[in-house]
């Protein structure tokens, strides 16, 4: 049961029930406003009938030539609204926008330990394209999977042939 | 922010030489940057870019005046290279002299008339100062020699902003017509090419309420090419405006067939049904009766594939009931609301969102019916309060049933609440014992909710009994939950609340830190801890918390304008309006305004350093609190819908009081400056007005806010103003008489000073007696009264901080600077000698007051700690991975609070002793 709408500045005052989740980072204001100003169509929120924010997605389009792609910067759902398929709804939306922008693929990074999320992305058709070593800083640093799904423009699905070896964070653009 | 210019036009030599300066600046080594810039300037003293960077380094080193001189000289030279201009822009931005950025670029484009980049910088400089007319002019100027879409639309947007700003309707219409015509022309020439351009066009039509034109545009092929998403969905808001309900009805139904779960489609659908009911059109494919609407919803329910049951259609039925019940009884058509709610619970109880979904609809069941049948919710899946579910899923179902039951049952009396809390606690412990609680750093355990619901019931019992014991039980239980479920923020939030309820801000702080709040959360959740810390008598920690909030707010003010320039850069015109409103909203944040003043007054307690005058109050401050974060399990009739507005009003009243007090104090500081009386006249008058304002506001507030406020667990506690104006200590007189005395002292009105001095002494003596009474009052349960006591103490401590500081100001006034230290009896008149004697007398009286407070602190009562959770754990043979920290946290926290205050009082006494002039006193 969902209202799907663009994220607005004022949502930042109400997204605590989502952001207090330990794996959801609360960024500085300018991070959000920059995304809002640059890629508003990629920044969407799902709201419950009672007006509570259930989750949101932040993304962008970037890259040149055949690397022109949609990127998922953050996808998060409040612990109280999980297992309702909201993440899938938001991912579909991001993929739709990417199709409209004629992207070749959509990609995202996820902690290798975040099994729940990895499985969900796999169910949505994403594959592990490569491992990025020590992408998440912390104690200790953690590796990330770079997961990808091809868009319709990538007819031969060139963008989703997995790399056989991991890469270092510096080598990721 | 890196400031390196991306385009350097001087062949790279300068860039190479300046690189180290940039590097130092980017990394915050401003001194090194200054040295490096000086080095470059030795070789080429006139190099403008180097001088601009030198100015920036100087400014960042706090040498604003020198920086200003360098910049002024540069402005005179009218530089036109980007590197120099960018560096100058940086300095002007950091020093909040944004209009000077306009000047330098105005000069630059006169020299380099067709430089696109300089022109666009000029445009952005107008954006920063909000000069929409100049924006328009600048945008059109670029468009003339560089005819690209973005520049054209910058101009259009600048016109729209002028229209939005003006209050003159004719002017507004002219501007909007112009903006629309500019885009119409563009469309007819087939030159519109971006989504945001189309959205700007819709925005202009919206402002003119041209709904018909908007729909036409949305249905045009151009719109489809530019904007993704469903055309029908885009039309709906405008069809509603036009009252075309039949069309809305048809479109929504089509959308809903494909999207059973979209609430944003159900809402306009219902709107259309209820409008059409009045029209009686009787068309077949239109839902214009309650029956047809119900039929449609039933179709949706049936259309769901068996694999996945969606909440949408079920909630839609509840929504239909709710809307129909406004003007009649829908029972005949839909059955009872109670039955529908129970049915919903039965289907969705395994989801944590089931009860939150239901909450609004439970309120529509008449109270009597709801209370009589509340157990239906509990038992609808075969559970009761003593059931012992064996699987995780069943635990979630059991919890949904229990919570729905609690939301519908009448609020229990103390005994029932305690009994229920004990049962719920046993459920949690049993889940722990049966290994059904899996340690997880990211997910919540279902069983956690047993403990949360138990804590709420302990809280009910505690408020009924005015007893701390149930709160201690709740604290111990929740700390135990946190051991196994460290991600559960509901538990953390409750712990913060409950520790504060027992007056222990330091224990609360141990949990608050684990919430890891930052950035905007400091504002939206500031009420939870930051706003309370200073009333809870933890001045050191409070100063840190308030400083964090202030740092966020100042940083935001500088950044927010910059964000607006991004919106132009990326052509997201809708966001221009939104970002402007957002910046203004945060700028006027009420919490930040109160906190800034609290911080300054609190700083006086820490050390008698002169506070800066407070920033002016805004005409309308904004409420940015997130008050929905703590779940509330009270039945509908006990909800407090006015909590937000009432507490905000109280906070605003407190803001005005604090502002008047702080402003008076800063005026006293200015009056102490060694200046002729005539020059001080203005400040003296201001002080009198300010003290009057304070005194009158105090009087009004005492009438209005001397009330008893119920404490809630899910929102802010009663505002500080209540304790402040209800105190028996006569703060109004204490502050206003002391402040008046200083005003007269600055004017050398000896007689008045002497009279007021005696009054100050008298009122300090009275206050000193009354605070003891206030704090000793209500001593039945030390834990329960701790919070009130500490709050009373914090108000009194504030007066000690302010009075001590003001006495310092008095001594400054009566002691010529050159003899201050030697304490020599210079040639003083009899009057002066008398004044000194009287001020010394105030000083001694204040020291006595502090001494009597110190005695009170020595006898400060401790918590009576006793809980029965330990027994229960032993009985159930559960060995938690760590012992309960509650007793220790409370004890150490309180010890630290008392020690801190004792140290402050010692420092105050020492400071006051050092001020005494008359050695005989």
PDB file of N, CA and C in Angstrom, chain B residues 388-392 395 426-438 876-878:
ATOM      1  N   UNK B 388       1.850 -18.853  23.803  1.00  0.00           N
ATOM      2  CA  UNK B 388       3.300 -18.933  23.690  1.00  0.00           C
ATOM      3  C   UNK B 388       3.673 -19.402  22.292  1.00  0.00           C
ATOM      4  N   UNK B 389       3.676 -18.487  21.330  1.00  0.00           N
ATOM      5  CA  UNK B 389       3.953 -18.882  19.946  1.00  0.00           C
ATOM      6  C   UNK B 389       5.337 -19.507  19.807  1.00  0.00           C
ATOM      7  N   UNK B 390       5.451 -20.428  18.857  1.00  0.00           N
ATOM      8  CA  UNK B 390       6.678 -21.216  18.748  1.00  0.00           C
ATOM      9  C   UNK B 390       7.540 -20.824  17.551  1.00  0.00           C
ATOM     10  N   UNK B 391       6.990 -20.032  16.627  1.00  0.00           N
ATOM     11  CA  UNK B 391       7.817 -19.647  15.478  1.00  0.00           C
ATOM     12  C   UNK B 391       7.918 -18.125  15.417  1.00  0.00           C
ATOM     13  N   UNK B 392       8.905 -17.668  14.667  1.00  0.00           N
ATOM     14  CA  UNK B 392       9.123 -16.219  14.518  1.00  0.00           C
ATOM     15  C   UNK B 392       7.883 -15.555  13.920  1.00  0.00           C
ATOM     16  N   UNK B 395       5.235 -15.250  16.386  1.00  0.00           N
ATOM     17  CA  UNK B 395       5.534 -14.179  17.350  1.00  0.00           C
ATOM     18  C   UNK B 395       5.055 -12.842  16.770  1.00  0.00           C
ATOM     19  N   UNK B 426       7.516 -11.384  30.307  1.00  0.00           N
ATOM     20  CA  UNK B 426       7.737 -12.829  30.325  1.00  0.00           C
ATOM     21  C   UNK B 426       7.771 -13.388  28.903  1.00  0.00           C
ATOM     22  N   UNK B 427       6.925 -12.836  28.031  1.00  0.00           N
ATOM     23  CA  UNK B 427       6.950 -13.289  26.627  1.00  0.00           C
ATOM     24  C   UNK B 427       8.309 -13.027  26.006  1.00  0.00           C
ATOM     25  N   UNK B 428       8.854 -11.858  26.286  1.00  0.00           N
ATOM     26  CA  UNK B 428      10.165 -11.549  25.717  1.00  0.00           C
ATOM     27  C   UNK B 428      11.208 -12.515  26.261  1.00  0.00           C
ATOM     28  N   UNK B 429      11.206 -12.687  27.587  1.00  0.00           N
ATOM     29  CA  UNK B 429      12.214 -13.543  28.208  1.00  0.00           C
ATOM     30  C   UNK B 429      12.081 -14.989  27.736  1.00  0.00           C
ATOM     31  N   UNK B 430      10.828 -15.402  27.546  1.00  0.00           N
ATOM     32  CA  UNK B 430      10.612 -16.761  27.066  1.00  0.00           C
ATOM     33  C   UNK B 430      11.212 -16.933  25.664  1.00  0.00           C
ATOM     34  N   UNK B 431      10.993 -15.902  24.816  1.00  0.00           N
ATOM     35  CA  UNK B 431      11.559 -15.958  23.465  1.00  0.00           C
ATOM     36  C   UNK B 431      13.079 -16.047  23.544  1.00  0.00           C
ATOM     37  N   UNK B 432      13.626 -15.345  24.506  1.00  0.00           N
ATOM     38  CA  UNK B 432      15.077 -15.360  24.694  1.00  0.00           C
ATOM     39  C   UNK B 432      15.510 -16.766  25.127  1.00  0.00           C
ATOM     40  N   UNK B 433      14.784 -17.284  26.085  1.00  0.00           N
ATOM     41  CA  UNK B 433      15.106 -18.600  26.633  1.00  0.00           C
ATOM     42  C   UNK B 433      15.007 -19.679  25.550  1.00  0.00           C
ATOM     43  N   UNK B 434      13.991 -19.544  24.680  1.00  0.00           N
ATOM     44  CA  UNK B 434      13.762 -20.568  23.655  1.00  0.00           C
ATOM     45  C   UNK B 434      14.618 -20.319  22.424  1.00  0.00           C
ATOM     46  N   UNK B 435      15.577 -19.383  22.560  1.00  0.00           N
ATOM     47  CA  UNK B 435      16.476 -19.144  21.429  1.00  0.00           C
ATOM     48  C   UNK B 435      15.767 -18.589  20.192  1.00  0.00           C
ATOM     49  N   UNK B 436      14.677 -17.895  20.395  1.00  0.00           N
ATOM     50  CA  UNK B 436      13.958 -17.342  19.244  1.00  0.00           C
ATOM     51  C   UNK B 436      14.366 -15.895  18.989  1.00  0.00           C
ATOM     52  N   UNK B 437      15.396 -15.471  19.699  1.00  0.00           N
ATOM     53  CA  UNK B 437      15.911 -14.129  19.445  1.00  0.00           C
ATOM     54  C   UNK B 437      17.312 -14.293  18.899  1.00  0.00           C
ATOM     55  N   UNK B 438      17.462 -13.972  17.633  1.00  0.00           N
ATOM     56  CA  UNK B 438      18.764 -14.126  16.991  1.00  0.00           C
ATOM     57  C   UNK B 438      19.462 -12.763  17.004  1.00  0.00           C
ATOM     58  N   UNK B 876      14.072 -18.052  35.368  1.00  0.00           N
ATOM     59  CA  UNK B 876      13.950 -18.654  34.036  1.00  0.00           C
ATOM     60  C   UNK B 876      15.290 -19.188  33.541  1.00  0.00           C
ATOM     61  N   UNK B 877      16.301 -19.081  34.427  1.00  0.00           N
ATOM     62  CA  UNK B 877      17.616 -19.610  34.087  1.00  0.00           C
ATOM     63  C   UNK B 877      18.219 -18.933  32.845  1.00  0.00           C
ATOM     64  N   UNK B 878      18.048 -17.626  32.759  1.00  0.00           N
ATOM     65  CA  UNK B 878      18.623 -16.884  31.637  1.00  0.00           C
ATOM     66  C   UNK B 878      19.856 -16.137  32.137  1.00  0.00           C
TER      67      UNK B 878
END
